[in-house]
Short mmCIF file of C-alpha atoms in Angstrom, two decimals:
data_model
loop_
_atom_site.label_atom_id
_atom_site.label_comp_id
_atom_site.label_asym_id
_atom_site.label_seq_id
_atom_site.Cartn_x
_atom_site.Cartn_y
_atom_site.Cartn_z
CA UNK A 1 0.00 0.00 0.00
CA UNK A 2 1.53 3.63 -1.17
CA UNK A 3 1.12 5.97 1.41
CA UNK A 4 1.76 9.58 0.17
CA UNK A 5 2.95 12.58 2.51
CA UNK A 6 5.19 15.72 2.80
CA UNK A 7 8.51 15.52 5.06
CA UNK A 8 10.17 18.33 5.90
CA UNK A 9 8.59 20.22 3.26
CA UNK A 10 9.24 17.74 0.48
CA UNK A 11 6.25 15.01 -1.31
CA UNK A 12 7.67 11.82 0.22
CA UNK A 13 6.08 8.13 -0.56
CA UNK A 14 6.55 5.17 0.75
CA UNK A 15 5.50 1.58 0.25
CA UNK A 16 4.04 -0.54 3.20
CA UNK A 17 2.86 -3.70 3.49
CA UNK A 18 1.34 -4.12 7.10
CA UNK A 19 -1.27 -1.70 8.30
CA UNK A 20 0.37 -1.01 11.79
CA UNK A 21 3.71 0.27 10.80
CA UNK A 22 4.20 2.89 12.39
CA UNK A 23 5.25 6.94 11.16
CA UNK A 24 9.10 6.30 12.84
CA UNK A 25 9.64 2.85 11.05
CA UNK A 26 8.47 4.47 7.63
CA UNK A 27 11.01 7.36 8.45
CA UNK A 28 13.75 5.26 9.28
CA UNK A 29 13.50 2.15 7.32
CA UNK A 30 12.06 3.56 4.10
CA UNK A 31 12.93 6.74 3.44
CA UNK A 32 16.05 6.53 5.40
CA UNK A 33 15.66 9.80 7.90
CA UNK A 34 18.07 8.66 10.93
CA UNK A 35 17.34 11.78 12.76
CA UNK A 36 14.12 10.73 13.87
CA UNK A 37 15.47 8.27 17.07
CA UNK A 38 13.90 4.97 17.97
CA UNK A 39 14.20 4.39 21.58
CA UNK A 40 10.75 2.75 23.74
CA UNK A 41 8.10 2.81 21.25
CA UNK A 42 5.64 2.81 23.31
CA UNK A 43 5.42 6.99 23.56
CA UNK A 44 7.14 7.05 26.84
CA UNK A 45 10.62 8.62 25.47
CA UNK A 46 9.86 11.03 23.23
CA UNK A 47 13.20 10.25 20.81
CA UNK A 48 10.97 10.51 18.09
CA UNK A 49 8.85 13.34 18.35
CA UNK A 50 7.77 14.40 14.91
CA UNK A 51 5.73 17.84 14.21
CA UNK A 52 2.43 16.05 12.55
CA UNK A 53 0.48 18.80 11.05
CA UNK A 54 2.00 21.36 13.41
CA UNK A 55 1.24 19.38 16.60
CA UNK A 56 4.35 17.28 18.28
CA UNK A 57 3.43 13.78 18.39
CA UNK A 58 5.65 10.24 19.24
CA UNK A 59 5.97 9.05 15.51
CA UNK A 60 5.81 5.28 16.83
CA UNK A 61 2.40 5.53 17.97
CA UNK A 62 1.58 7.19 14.41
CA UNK A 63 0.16 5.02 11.92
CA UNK A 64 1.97 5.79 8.70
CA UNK A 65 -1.18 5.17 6.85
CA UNK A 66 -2.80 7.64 9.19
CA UNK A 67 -0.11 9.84 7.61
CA UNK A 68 -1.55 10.42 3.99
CA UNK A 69 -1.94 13.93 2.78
CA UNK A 70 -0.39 14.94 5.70
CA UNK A 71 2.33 16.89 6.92
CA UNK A 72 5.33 15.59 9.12
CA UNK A 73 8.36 17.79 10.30
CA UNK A 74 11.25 16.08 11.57
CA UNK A 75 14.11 17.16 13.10
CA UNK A 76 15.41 18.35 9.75
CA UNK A 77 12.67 20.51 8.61
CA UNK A 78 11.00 21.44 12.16
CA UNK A 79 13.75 23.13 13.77
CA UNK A 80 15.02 27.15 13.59
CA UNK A 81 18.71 27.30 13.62
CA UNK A 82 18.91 29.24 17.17
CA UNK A 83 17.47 26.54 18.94
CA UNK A 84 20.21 23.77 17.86
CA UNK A 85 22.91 26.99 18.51
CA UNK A 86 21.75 27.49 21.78
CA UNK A 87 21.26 23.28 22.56
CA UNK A 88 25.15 23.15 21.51
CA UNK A 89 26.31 26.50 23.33
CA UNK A 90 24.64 25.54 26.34
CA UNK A 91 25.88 21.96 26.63
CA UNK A 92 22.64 20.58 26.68
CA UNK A 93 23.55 18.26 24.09
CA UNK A 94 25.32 15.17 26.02
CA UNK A 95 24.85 11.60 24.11
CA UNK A 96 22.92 13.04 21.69
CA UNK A 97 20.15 10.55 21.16
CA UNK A 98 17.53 12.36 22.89
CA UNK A 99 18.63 15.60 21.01
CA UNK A 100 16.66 15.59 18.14
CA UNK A 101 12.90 14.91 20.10
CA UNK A 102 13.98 17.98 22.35
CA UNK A 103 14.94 19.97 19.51
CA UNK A 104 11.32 19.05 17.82
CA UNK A 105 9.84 19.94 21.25
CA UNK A 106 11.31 22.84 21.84
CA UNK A 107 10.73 24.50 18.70
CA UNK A 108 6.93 23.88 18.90
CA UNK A 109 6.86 25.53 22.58
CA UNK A 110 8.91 28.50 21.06
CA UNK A 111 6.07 28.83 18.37
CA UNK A 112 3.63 28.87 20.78
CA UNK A 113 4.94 30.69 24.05
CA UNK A 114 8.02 33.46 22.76
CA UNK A 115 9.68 33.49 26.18
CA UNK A 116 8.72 30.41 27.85
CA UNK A 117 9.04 30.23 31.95
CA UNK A 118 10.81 27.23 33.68
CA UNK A 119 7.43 25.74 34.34
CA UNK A 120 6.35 26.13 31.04
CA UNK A 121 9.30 24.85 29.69
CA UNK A 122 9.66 21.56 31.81
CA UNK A 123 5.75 20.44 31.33
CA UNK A 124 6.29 21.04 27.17
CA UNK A 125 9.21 18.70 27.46
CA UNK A 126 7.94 16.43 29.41
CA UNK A 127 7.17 13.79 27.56
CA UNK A 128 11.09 13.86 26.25
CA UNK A 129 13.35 12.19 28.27
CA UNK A 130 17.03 12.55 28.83
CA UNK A 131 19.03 10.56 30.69
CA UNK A 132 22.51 12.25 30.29
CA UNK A 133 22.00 16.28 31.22
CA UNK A 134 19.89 15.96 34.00
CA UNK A 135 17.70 19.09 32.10
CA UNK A 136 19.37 22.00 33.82
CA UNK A 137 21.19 22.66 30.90
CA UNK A 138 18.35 21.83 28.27
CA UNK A 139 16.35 24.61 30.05
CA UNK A 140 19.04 26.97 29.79
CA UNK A 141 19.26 26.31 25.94
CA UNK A 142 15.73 26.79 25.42
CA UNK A 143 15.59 30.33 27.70
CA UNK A 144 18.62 31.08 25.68
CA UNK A 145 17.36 30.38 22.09
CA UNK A 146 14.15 32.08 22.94
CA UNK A 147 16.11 34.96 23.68
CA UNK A 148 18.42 34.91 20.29
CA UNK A 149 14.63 34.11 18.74
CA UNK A 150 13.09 37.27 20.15
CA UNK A 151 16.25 39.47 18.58
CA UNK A 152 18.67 40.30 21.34
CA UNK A 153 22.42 40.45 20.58
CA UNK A 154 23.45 37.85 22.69
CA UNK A 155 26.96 39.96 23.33
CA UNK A 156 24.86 43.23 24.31
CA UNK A 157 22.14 41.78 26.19
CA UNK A 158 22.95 41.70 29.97
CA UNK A 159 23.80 37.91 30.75
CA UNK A 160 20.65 35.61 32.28
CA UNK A 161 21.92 34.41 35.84
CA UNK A 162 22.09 30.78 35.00
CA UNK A 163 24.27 31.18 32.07
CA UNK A 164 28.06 30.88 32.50
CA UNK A 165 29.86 33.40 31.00
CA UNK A 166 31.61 31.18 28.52
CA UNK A 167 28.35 30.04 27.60
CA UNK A 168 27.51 33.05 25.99
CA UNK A 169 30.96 33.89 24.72
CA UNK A 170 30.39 30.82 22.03
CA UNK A 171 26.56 31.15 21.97
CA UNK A 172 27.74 34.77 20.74
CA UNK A 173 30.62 33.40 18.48
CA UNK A 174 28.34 30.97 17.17
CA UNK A 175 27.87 31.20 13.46
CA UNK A 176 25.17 32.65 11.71
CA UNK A 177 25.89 31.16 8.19
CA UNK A 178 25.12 27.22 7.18
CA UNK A 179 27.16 24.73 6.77
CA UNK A 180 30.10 26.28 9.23
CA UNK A 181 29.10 25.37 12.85
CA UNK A 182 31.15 22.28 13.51
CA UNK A 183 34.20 24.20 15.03
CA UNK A 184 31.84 25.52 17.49
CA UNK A 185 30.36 22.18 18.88
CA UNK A 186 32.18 21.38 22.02
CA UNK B 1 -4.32 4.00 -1.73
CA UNK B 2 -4.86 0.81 -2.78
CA UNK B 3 -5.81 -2.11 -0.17
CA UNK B 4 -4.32 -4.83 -1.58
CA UNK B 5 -1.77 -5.93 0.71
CA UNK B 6 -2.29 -4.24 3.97
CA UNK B 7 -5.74 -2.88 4.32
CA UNK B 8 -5.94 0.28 5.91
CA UNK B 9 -9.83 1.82 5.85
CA UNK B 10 -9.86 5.51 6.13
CA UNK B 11 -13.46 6.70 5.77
CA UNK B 12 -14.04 9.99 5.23
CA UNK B 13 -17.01 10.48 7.29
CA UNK B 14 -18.99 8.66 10.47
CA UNK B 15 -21.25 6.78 8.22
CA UNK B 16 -18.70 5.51 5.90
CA UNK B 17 -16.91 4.26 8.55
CA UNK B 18 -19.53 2.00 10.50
CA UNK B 19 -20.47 0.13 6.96
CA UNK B 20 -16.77 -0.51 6.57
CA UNK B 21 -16.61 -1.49 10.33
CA UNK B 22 -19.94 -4.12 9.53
CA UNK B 23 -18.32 -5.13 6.25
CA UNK B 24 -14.95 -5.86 7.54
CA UNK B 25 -15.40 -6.69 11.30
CA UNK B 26 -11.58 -7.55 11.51
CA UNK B 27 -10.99 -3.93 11.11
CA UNK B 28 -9.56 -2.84 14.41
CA UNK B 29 -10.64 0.99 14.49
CA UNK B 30 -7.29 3.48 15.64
CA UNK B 31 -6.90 6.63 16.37
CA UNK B 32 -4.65 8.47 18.36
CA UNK B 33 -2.70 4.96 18.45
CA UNK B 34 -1.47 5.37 21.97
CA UNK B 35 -2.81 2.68 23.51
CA UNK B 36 -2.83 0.31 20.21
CA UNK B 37 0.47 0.98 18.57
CA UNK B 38 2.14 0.34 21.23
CA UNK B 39 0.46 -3.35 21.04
CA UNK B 40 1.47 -3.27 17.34
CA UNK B 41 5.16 -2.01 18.49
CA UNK B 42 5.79 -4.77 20.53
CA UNK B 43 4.13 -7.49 18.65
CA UNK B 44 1.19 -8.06 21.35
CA UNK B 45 -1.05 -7.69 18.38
CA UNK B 46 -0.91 -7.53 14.64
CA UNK B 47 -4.13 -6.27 12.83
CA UNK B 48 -4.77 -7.50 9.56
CA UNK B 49 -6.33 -4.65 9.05
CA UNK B 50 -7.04 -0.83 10.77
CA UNK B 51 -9.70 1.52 10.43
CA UNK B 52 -8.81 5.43 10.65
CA UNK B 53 -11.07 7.21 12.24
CA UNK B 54 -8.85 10.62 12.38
CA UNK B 55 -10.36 12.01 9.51
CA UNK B 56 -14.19 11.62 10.85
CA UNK B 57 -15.24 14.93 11.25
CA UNK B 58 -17.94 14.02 13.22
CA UNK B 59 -15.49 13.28 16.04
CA UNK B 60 -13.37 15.47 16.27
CA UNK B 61 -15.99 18.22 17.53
CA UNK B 62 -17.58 19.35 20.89
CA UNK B 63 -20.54 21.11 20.80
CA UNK B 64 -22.20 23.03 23.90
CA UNK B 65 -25.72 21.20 24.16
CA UNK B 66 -27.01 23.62 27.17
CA UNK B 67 -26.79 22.02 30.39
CA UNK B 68 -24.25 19.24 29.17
CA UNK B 69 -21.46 19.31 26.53
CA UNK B 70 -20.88 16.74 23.68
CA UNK B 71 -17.50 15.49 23.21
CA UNK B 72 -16.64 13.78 19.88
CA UNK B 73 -14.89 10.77 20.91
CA UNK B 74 -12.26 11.60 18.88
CA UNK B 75 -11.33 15.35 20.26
CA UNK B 76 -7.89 14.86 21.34
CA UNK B 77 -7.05 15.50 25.57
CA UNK B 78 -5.04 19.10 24.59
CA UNK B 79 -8.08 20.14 23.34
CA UNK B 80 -9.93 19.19 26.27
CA UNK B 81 -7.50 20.94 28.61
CA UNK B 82 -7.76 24.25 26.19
CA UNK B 83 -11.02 24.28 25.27
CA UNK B 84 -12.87 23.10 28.28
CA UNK B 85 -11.11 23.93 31.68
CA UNK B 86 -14.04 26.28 32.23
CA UNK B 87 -17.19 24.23 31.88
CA UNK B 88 -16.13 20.70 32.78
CA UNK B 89 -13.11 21.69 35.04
CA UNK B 90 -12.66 18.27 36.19
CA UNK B 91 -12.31 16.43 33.08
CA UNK B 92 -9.80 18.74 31.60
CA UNK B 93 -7.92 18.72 35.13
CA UNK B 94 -7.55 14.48 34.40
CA UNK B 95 -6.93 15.35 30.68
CA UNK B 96 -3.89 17.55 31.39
CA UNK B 97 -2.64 14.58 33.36
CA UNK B 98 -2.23 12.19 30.74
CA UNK B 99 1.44 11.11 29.35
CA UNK B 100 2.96 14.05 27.66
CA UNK B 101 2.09 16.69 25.43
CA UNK B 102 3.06 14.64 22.47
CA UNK B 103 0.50 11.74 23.89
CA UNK B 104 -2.38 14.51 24.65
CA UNK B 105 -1.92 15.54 21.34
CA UNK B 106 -3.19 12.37 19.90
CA UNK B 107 -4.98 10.91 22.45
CA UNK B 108 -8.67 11.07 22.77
CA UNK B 109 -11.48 9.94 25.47
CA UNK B 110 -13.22 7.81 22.93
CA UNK B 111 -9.74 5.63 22.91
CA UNK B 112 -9.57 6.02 26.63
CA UNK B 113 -12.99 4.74 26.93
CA UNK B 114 -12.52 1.77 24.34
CA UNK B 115 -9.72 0.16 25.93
CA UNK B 116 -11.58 0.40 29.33
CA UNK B 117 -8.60 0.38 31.39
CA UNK B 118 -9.05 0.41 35.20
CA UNK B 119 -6.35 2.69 35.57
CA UNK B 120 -7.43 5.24 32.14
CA UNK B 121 -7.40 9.07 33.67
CA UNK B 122 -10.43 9.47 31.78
CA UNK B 123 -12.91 7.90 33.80
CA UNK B 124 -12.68 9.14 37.19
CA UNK B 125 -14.08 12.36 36.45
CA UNK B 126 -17.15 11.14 34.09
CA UNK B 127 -18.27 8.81 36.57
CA UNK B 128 -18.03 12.04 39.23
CA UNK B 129 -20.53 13.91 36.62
CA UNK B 130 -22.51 10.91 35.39
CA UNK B 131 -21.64 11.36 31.64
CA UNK B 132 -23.44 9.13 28.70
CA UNK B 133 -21.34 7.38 25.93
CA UNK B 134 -22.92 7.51 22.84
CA UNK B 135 -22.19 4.03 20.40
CA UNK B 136 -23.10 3.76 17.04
CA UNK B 137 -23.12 0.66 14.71
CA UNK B 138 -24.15 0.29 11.36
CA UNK B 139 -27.77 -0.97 13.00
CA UNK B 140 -28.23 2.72 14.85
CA UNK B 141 -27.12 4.33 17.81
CA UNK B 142 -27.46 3.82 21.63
CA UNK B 143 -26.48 5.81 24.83
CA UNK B 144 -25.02 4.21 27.90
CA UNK B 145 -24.41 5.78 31.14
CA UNK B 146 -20.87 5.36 32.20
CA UNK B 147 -21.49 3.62 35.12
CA UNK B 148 -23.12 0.81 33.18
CA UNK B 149 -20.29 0.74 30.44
CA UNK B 150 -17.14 -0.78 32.36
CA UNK B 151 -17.76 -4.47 32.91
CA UNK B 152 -13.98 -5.76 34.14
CA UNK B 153 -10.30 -5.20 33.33
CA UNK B 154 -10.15 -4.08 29.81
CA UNK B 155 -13.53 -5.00 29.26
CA UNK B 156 -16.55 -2.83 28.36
CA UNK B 157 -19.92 -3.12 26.78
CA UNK B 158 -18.86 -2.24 23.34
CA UNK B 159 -19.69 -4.92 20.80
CA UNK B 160 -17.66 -5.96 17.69
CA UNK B 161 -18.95 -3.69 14.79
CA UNK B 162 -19.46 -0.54 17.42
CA UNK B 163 -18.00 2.42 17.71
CA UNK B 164 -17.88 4.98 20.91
CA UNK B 165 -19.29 8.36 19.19
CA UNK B 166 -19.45 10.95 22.06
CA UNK B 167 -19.28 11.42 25.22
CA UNK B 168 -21.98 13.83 26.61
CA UNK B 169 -20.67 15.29 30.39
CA UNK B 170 -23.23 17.73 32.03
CA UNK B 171 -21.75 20.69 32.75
CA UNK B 172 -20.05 21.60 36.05
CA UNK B 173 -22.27 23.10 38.81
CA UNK B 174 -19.81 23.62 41.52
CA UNK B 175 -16.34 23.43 41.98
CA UNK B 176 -14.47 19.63 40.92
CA UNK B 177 -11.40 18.46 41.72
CA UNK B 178 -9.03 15.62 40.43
CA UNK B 179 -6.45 13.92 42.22
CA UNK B 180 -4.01 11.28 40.72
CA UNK B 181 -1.11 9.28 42.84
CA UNK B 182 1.82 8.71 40.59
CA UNK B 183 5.75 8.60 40.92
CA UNK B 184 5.85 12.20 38.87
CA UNK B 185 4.53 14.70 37.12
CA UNK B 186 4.24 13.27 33.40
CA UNK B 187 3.69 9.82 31.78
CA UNK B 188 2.56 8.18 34.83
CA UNK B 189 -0.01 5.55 34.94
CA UNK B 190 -1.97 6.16 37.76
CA UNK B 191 -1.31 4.47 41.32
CA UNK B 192 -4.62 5.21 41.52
CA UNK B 193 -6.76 8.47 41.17
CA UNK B 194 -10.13 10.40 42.20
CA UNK B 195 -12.81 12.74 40.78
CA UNK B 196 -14.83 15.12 42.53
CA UNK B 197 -17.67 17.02 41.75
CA UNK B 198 -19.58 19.07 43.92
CA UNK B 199 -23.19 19.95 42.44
CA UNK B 200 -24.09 22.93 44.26
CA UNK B 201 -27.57 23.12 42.75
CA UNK B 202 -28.40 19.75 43.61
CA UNK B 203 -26.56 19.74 46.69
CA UNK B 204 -25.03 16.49 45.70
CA UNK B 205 -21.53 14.99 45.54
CA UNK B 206 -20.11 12.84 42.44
CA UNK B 207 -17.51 10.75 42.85
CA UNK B 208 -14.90 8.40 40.80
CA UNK B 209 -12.10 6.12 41.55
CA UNK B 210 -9.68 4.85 38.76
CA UNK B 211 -7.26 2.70 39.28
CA UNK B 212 -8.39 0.91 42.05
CA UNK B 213 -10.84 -1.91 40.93
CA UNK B 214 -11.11 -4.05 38.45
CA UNK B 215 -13.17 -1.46 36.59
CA UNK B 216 -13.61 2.37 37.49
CA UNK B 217 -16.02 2.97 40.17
CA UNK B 218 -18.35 5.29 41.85
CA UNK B 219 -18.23 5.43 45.68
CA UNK B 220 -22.66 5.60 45.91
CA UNK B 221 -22.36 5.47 50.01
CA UNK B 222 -19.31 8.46 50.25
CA UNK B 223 -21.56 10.32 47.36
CA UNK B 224 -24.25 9.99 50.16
CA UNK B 225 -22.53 11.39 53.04
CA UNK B 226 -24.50 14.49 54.60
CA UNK B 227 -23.04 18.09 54.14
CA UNK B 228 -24.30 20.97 56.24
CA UNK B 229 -26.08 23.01 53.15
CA UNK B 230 -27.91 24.89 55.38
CA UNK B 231 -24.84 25.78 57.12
CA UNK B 232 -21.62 25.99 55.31
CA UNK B 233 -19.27 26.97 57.93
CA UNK B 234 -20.01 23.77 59.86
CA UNK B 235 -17.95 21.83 57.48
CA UNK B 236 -14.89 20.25 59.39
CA UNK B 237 -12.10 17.70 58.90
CA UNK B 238 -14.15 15.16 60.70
CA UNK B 239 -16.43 15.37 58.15
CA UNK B 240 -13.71 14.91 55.05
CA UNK B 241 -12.32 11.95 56.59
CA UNK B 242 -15.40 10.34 57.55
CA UNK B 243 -15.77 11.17 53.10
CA UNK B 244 -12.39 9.48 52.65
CA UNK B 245 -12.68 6.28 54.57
CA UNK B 246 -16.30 6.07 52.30
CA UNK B 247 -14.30 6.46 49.51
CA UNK B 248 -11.40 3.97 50.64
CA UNK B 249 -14.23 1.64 51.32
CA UNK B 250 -15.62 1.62 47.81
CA UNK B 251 -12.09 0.98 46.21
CA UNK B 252 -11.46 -3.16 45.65
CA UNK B 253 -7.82 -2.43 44.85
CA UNK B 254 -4.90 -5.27 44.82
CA UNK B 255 -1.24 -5.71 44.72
CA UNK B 256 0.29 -4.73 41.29
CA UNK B 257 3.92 -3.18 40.28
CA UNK B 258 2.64 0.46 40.22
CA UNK B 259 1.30 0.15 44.52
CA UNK B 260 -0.09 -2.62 46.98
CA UNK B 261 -3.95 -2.83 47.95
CA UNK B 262 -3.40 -0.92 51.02
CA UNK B 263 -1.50 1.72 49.70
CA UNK B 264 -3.95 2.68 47.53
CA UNK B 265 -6.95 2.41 50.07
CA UNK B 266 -4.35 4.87 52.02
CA UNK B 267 -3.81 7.26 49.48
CA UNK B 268 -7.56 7.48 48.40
CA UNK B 269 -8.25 8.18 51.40
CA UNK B 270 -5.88 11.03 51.93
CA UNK B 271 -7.10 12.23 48.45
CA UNK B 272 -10.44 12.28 48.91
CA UNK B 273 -10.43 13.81 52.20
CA UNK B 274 -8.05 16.68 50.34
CA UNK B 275 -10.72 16.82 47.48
CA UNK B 276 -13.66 17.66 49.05
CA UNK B 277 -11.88 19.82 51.60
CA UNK B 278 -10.62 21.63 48.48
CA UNK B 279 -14.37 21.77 46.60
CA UNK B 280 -15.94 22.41 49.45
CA UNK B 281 -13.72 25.02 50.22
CA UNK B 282 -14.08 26.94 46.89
CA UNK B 283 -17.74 26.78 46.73
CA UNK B 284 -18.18 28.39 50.47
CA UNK B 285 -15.38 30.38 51.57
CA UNK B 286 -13.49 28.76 54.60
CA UNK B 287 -9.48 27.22 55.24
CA UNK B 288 -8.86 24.18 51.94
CA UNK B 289 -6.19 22.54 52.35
#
């Protein structure tokens, strides 16, 4: 059975021959998009939150076939630049494989709440868990791309309390243009 | 699509849908998947073939019928907690309390209800405001109360061929509370949980227990217990602990991995007691706590 969507802003089929295979197999398997993780799959982790018509959803409790027409986002296509800056700047990036679910997350709280409070932030993410970081820092990055997001020069804007200096020395020096971040990422 | 290989019905609209689901009774009907892909994730289950009902616009509405408000079975729990804090406070208090925002953005009461799990944070506060579920099959369409529709562990009285519709939840007269025991915040399965809705025009008390029974329940002799109406102020913490051993007493909990039998009696009992404290308490004035 074909099974016709858009991912990350491009018409994407696939072929599947079992009705409950689910949104992150399809991803994965078929169209070969690693950045969408596969951890529980039973919705408890979060590694492969998806942006499903707008809304963040656990792609392994997505029917692909539920999927036609529609519109997916993964980490590739959901994401503003600033946010990954500010997950790498921060250090909220540890092993990684939670990363890309956060980064999904967090860019769908930004869309909806500008300058998202603590509380705000932790109930948005928390159906995303990370085992590694211990969230302090994952907060930090989201208070501090919201804040890049909302225009301020990080260099000229008086530094937020829970940032380290050197934190916002490279979230500051971080590049602007594609393709040139890697020296940056600790 | 074609449905050659792997059939996957998606109806475009209510009708459509129940002569598919007569046609092809193998069909198992999805959708939010939370509870059912996570059966077809870990190969508990394997469909030969799924029914959509995502695209049914016909679920995915509430409408405001007066004293009551219709919930299309397929209205996701977000929307609940948006759209109807206000008017059924209660419901979208247990709604907000399910999984994660990625699982309340796909899950929806009719789902809840369907898989009829004990422990679903649905129920609690639909038995507290004595809500009807609305089935339809392709042979018409009937309304049970809730209390009626939970017959044991994962069991309900939905028949092959059936789908849950709506759920209809009259309107909130008085302050509601709910209460759920978990080891945190977010996607927690309840230890167990309580509704409470005080009806101030009927001077009358609702109550429901999840996760404590083999089925959700009511607590009919704790619902009964006498209130001073007449005068408010006598209200007293005798009185909401006399309401949570009621409640405790209507729970038939047992021993599983998420808390023993007596915990739960315990914690009911602590919760129930804080509940109507805390309706009580809004509706007249007065130290909640």
């Amino acid at each position: 059975m074909r099974v016709e969507m858009r991912v990350d802003g491009e018409p994407a089929a696939a072929e599947i021959d079992r009705p409950g295979e689910s949104l992150l197999a399809t991803l994965r398997d078929r169209l070969g998009l690693y950045g969408t993780k596969n951890a529980c799959e039973q919705g408890e982790c979060g590694s492969c939150t998806v942006l499903l018509d707008g809304d963040p959803v656990c792609a392994c409790l997505v029917a692909t076939a539920q999927c036609e027409g529609r519109e997916v986002k993964t980490v590739i296509g959901a994401v503003p630049r600033p946010v990954r800056d500010a997950f790498i700047a921060c250090g909220a990036v540890q092993c990684g494989f939670c990363t890309p679910g956060l980064l999904v997350s967090v860019a769908d709280l930004l869309t909806r709440e500008a300058d998202p409070s603590d509380l705000q932030i932790r109930e948005a993410l928390a159906g995303n868990l990370c085992r590694c970081t211990g969230y302090e820092k994952i907060i930090d990055a989201v208070h501090a791309a919201a804040e890049t997001m909302a225009g301020a020069v990080p260099d000229q804007a008086p530094a937020r309390a829970h940032l380290r200096h050197d934190q916002w020395i490279r979230l500051a020096g971080t590049p602007r243009t594609a393709g040139d971040s890697r020296e940056d990422a600790p | 699509m074609s449905q050659t290989t792997a059939p996957f019905h998606t109806p475009a609209d209510l009708a459509e849908a129940l002569r598919l689901l007569a046609a092809h009774p193998e069909a198992v009907p999805v959708a939010g998947g939370t509870d059912l892909m996570v059966a077809v994730n870990y190969r508990l289950t394997r469909p030969a073939a799924m029914l959509d009902l995502t695209r049914l616009a016909e679920l995915r509405e509430w409408t405001d019928e007066g004293d009551a408000i219709r919930i299309g079975s397929g209205v996701p729990y977000a929307r609940i907690t948006a759209e109807l804090a206000t008017v059924l406070p209660g419901l979208a208090a247990a709604a907000r309390t399910v999984g994660s925002p990625q699982i309340r953005n796909r899950g929806t009461l009719g789902g809840n209800l369907a898989t009829a799990s004990p422990a679903g944070d649905g129920h609690p506060p639909l038995l507290a405001t004595g809500a009807d579920i609305e089935i339809a099959s392709a042979r018409g369409t009937r309304t049970v109360p809730v209390e009626a529709f939970f017959t044991g562990p994962k069991r309900s009285v939905l028949q092959p061929g059936e789908l849950i519709t709506a759920v209809t939840v009259p309107k909130a007269a008085g302050p509601q509370q709910f209460l759920k025991v978990g080891t945190r915040n977010a996607m927690v399965i309840a230890v167990c949980s309580l509704a409470v809705a005080l009806d101030l025009d009927a001077r009358r008390l609702g109550t429901g227990i999840g996760s404590a029974g083999p089925t959700p329940l009511t607590a009919p002799d704790a619902n009964l217990i006498e209130l001073p109406w007449g005068r408010t102020g006598l209200f007293n913490d005798a009185l909401a602990e006399e309401f949570g051993r009621r409640v405790a007493a209507a729970a038939r909990p047992i021993d599983d991995v998420r808390g023993t039998a007596a915990y739960r009696r315990h914690a009911l009992a602590v919760c129930a007691a804080r509940a109507l404290r805390r309706v009580w308490t809004a509706a007249h004035g007065g130290s909640g706590r």
